[in-house]
mmCIF file of C-alpha atoms in Angstrom:
data_model
loop_
_atom_site.group_PDB
_atom_site.id
_atom_site.type_symbol
_atom_site.label_atom_id
_atom_site.label_comp_id
_atom_site.label_asym_id
_atom_site.label_seq_id
_atom_site.Cartn_x
_atom_site.Cartn_y
_atom_site.Cartn_z
ATOM 1 C CA MET A 1 -32.969 -53.065 7.385
ATOM 2 C CA LEU A 2 -32.170 -49.919 9.355
ATOM 3 C CA ILE A 3 -28.798 -48.192 9.152
ATOM 4 C CA LEU A 4 -27.557 -45.793 11.814
ATOM 5 C CA GLY A 5 -25.327 -43.120 10.298
ATOM 6 C CA ILE A 6 -23.128 -41.011 12.569
ATOM 7 C CA ASP A 7 -21.228 -37.757 11.933
ATOM 8 C CA PRO A 8 -18.905 -37.580 14.967
ATOM 9 C CA GLY A 9 -18.142 -34.428 16.910
ATOM 10 C CA THR A 10 -17.389 -33.601 20.521
ATOM 11 C CA ALA A 11 -19.792 -30.668 20.742
ATOM 12 C CA VAL A 12 -22.391 -31.948 18.277
ATOM 13 C CA THR A 13 -22.620 -35.515 16.975
ATOM 14 C CA GLY A 14 -25.109 -35.807 14.149
ATOM 15 C CA TYR A 15 -27.030 -38.985 13.406
ATOM 16 C CA GLY A 16 -29.612 -40.361 11.057
ATOM 17 C CA VAL A 17 -31.513 -43.628 11.019
ATOM 18 C CA VAL A 18 -32.487 -44.707 7.514
ATOM 19 C CA ARG A 19 -34.565 -47.663 6.349
ATOM 20 C CA VAL A 20 -32.982 -49.091 3.220
ATOM 21 C CA GLY A 21 -35.098 -50.291 0.343
ATOM 22 C CA PRO A 22 -36.018 -49.255 -3.177
ATOM 23 C CA GLN A 23 -36.634 -45.766 -1.766
ATOM 24 C CA PRO A 24 -34.532 -45.013 1.351
ATOM 25 C CA THR A 25 -36.712 -43.664 4.147
ATOM 26 C CA LEU A 26 -35.668 -41.419 7.002
ATOM 27 C CA VAL A 27 -36.780 -42.873 10.335
ATOM 28 C CA GLU A 28 -35.140 -40.345 12.670
ATOM 29 C CA CYS A 29 -32.387 -37.772 12.643
ATOM 30 C CA GLY A 30 -30.937 -35.425 15.192
ATOM 31 C CA VAL A 31 -27.916 -34.526 17.239
ATOM 32 C CA ILE A 32 -26.277 -35.550 20.472
ATOM 33 C CA ARG A 33 -25.068 -32.338 22.124
ATOM 34 C CA THR A 34 -22.477 -32.045 24.852
ATOM 35 C CA LYS A 35 -21.724 -29.058 27.044
ATOM 36 C CA ALA A 36 -18.502 -27.247 26.169
ATOM 37 C CA ASP A 37 -17.759 -26.450 29.812
ATOM 38 C CA ARG A 38 -17.699 -30.155 30.784
ATOM 39 C CA PRO A 39 -14.457 -32.160 30.913
ATOM 40 C CA LEU A 40 -13.721 -34.267 27.825
ATOM 41 C CA PRO A 41 -14.276 -37.642 29.577
ATOM 42 C CA GLU A 42 -17.806 -36.573 30.573
ATOM 43 C CA ARG A 43 -18.555 -35.369 27.051
ATOM 44 C CA LEU A 44 -17.329 -38.675 25.628
ATOM 45 C CA ARG A 45 -19.538 -40.541 28.096
ATOM 46 C CA ASP A 46 -22.537 -38.470 26.959
ATOM 47 C CA ILE A 47 -21.803 -39.276 23.300
ATOM 48 C CA SER A 48 -21.413 -42.966 24.077
ATOM 49 C CA GLU A 49 -24.652 -43.066 26.071
ATOM 50 C CA GLY A 50 -26.489 -41.260 23.276
ATOM 51 C CA VAL A 51 -25.287 -43.710 20.637
ATOM 52 C CA ARG A 52 -26.081 -46.710 22.851
ATOM 53 C CA GLU A 53 -29.584 -45.345 23.393
ATOM 54 C CA LEU A 54 -30.094 -44.942 19.623
ATOM 55 C CA ILE A 55 -28.910 -48.498 19.021
ATOM 56 C CA ALA A 56 -31.223 -49.859 21.744
ATOM 57 C CA ARG A 57 -34.218 -47.890 20.441
ATOM 58 C CA HIS A 58 -33.839 -48.642 16.726
ATOM 59 C CA GLN A 59 -31.970 -51.966 16.626
ATOM 60 C CA PRO A 60 -30.143 -51.062 13.374
ATOM 61 C CA GLY A 61 -28.602 -53.773 11.219
ATOM 62 C CA ALA A 62 -25.447 -51.742 10.550
ATOM 63 C CA MET A 63 -23.718 -48.511 11.456
ATOM 64 C CA ALA A 64 -21.969 -46.046 9.138
ATOM 65 C CA VAL A 65 -19.481 -43.582 10.632
ATOM 66 C CA GLU A 66 -17.665 -40.697 9.012
ATOM 67 C CA ASP A 67 -13.958 -41.512 8.926
ATOM 68 C CA VAL A 68 -11.252 -39.260 10.316
ATOM 69 C CA PHE A 69 -10.559 -36.059 8.469
ATOM 70 C CA TYR A 70 -7.439 -34.076 9.193
ATOM 71 C CA ALA A 71 -8.186 -30.667 10.622
ATOM 72 C CA ARG A 72 -5.663 -27.852 10.492
ATOM 73 C CA ASN A 73 -5.531 -27.988 14.263
ATOM 74 C CA VAL A 74 -3.924 -31.245 15.442
ATOM 75 C CA ARG A 75 -5.730 -31.044 18.792
ATOM 76 C CA THR A 76 -9.094 -30.892 16.995
ATOM 77 C CA THR A 77 -8.191 -34.014 15.000
ATOM 78 C CA ILE A 78 -7.170 -35.906 18.143
ATOM 79 C CA VAL A 79 -10.275 -34.923 20.122
ATOM 80 C CA LEU A 80 -12.471 -35.934 17.168
ATOM 81 C CA GLY A 81 -10.662 -39.276 17.209
ATOM 82 C CA HIS A 82 -11.729 -39.742 20.835
ATOM 83 C CA ALA A 83 -15.366 -39.126 19.881
ATOM 84 C CA ARG A 84 -15.094 -41.606 17.004
ATOM 85 C CA GLY A 85 -13.566 -44.121 19.396
ATOM 86 C CA VAL A 86 -16.499 -44.153 21.815
ATOM 87 C CA ILE A 87 -18.947 -44.287 18.885
ATOM 88 C CA LEU A 88 -17.136 -47.231 17.289
ATOM 89 C CA LEU A 89 -16.949 -48.996 20.652
ATOM 90 C CA ALA A 90 -20.697 -48.590 21.233
ATOM 91 C CA GLY A 91 -21.407 -50.096 17.812
ATOM 92 C CA ALA A 92 -18.918 -52.934 18.258
ATOM 93 C CA GLU A 93 -20.298 -53.818 21.687
ATOM 94 C CA ALA A 94 -23.779 -53.994 20.147
ATOM 95 C CA GLY A 95 -22.421 -56.432 17.547
ATOM 96 C CA LEU A 96 -23.142 -54.132 14.607
ATOM 97 C CA PRO A 97 -21.217 -54.283 11.352
ATOM 98 C CA ILE A 98 -19.506 -50.896 11.179
ATOM 99 C CA HIS A 99 -18.601 -49.156 7.931
ATOM 100 C CA GLU A 100 -16.326 -46.118 7.906
ATOM 101 C CA TYR A 101 -16.411 -43.653 5.024
ATOM 102 C CA PRO A 102 -14.145 -40.666 4.315
ATOM 103 C CA PRO A 103 -15.990 -37.319 4.204
ATOM 104 C CA ALA A 104 -15.130 -36.752 0.524
ATOM 105 C CA GLU A 105 -16.565 -40.167 -0.417
ATOM 106 C CA ILE A 106 -19.814 -39.412 1.425
ATOM 107 C CA LYS A 107 -20.110 -36.012 -0.246
ATOM 108 C CA LYS A 108 -19.416 -37.491 -3.683
ATOM 109 C CA ALA A 109 -22.069 -40.199 -3.209
ATOM 110 C CA ILE A 110 -24.700 -37.694 -2.083
ATOM 111 C CA VAL A 111 -23.913 -34.547 -4.066
ATOM 112 C CA GLY A 112 -21.705 -35.781 -6.895
ATOM 113 C CA THR A 113 -18.538 -34.002 -5.801
ATOM 114 C CA GLY A 114 -16.188 -34.697 -2.900
ATOM 115 C CA SER A 115 -15.717 -30.986 -2.272
ATOM 116 C CA ALA A 116 -19.397 -30.235 -1.602
ATOM 117 C CA THR A 117 -20.275 -27.818 1.182
ATOM 118 C CA LYS A 118 -22.359 -28.752 4.236
ATOM 119 C CA THR A 119 -25.227 -26.738 2.769
ATOM 120 C CA GLN A 120 -25.109 -28.709 -0.476
ATOM 121 C CA VAL A 121 -25.052 -32.018 1.415
ATOM 122 C CA GLN A 122 -27.997 -30.935 3.589
ATOM 123 C CA PHE A 123 -29.974 -29.916 0.503
ATOM 124 C CA MET A 124 -29.384 -33.242 -1.261
ATOM 125 C CA VAL A 125 -30.108 -35.350 1.838
ATOM 126 C CA THR A 126 -33.410 -33.489 2.206
ATOM 127 C CA LYS A 127 -34.218 -34.166 -1.463
ATOM 128 C CA LEU A 128 -33.186 -37.842 -1.350
ATOM 129 C CA LEU A 129 -34.992 -38.677 1.888
ATOM 130 C CA ARG A 130 -37.911 -36.281 1.367
#
């Protein structure tokens, strides 16, 4: 089974497609980028289209999405919520089971500590997926 994992963002939405099995295998990873000078509705459309295209291309059996984290800036948190919304909608419309995980839980599962840095997470993902 393939799982589509998504790290939401309005400027950069990261994704990875992983084949589960005795040894998880990376199928594809990358980012969906939006242009900062574009209005938010257009950026959300671009994110939605990117996720829909990934779902159509890979036909994953499930989707995992990073849950909301609370930024210091309330506006940042709200805008991130919009991005998560279009991602969740794309998955729901495709009929995928969607699993949401808090950032600290993801970091703990991958690195061993919920306070891991992005660099530590990147290092461990590279090691785990070769």
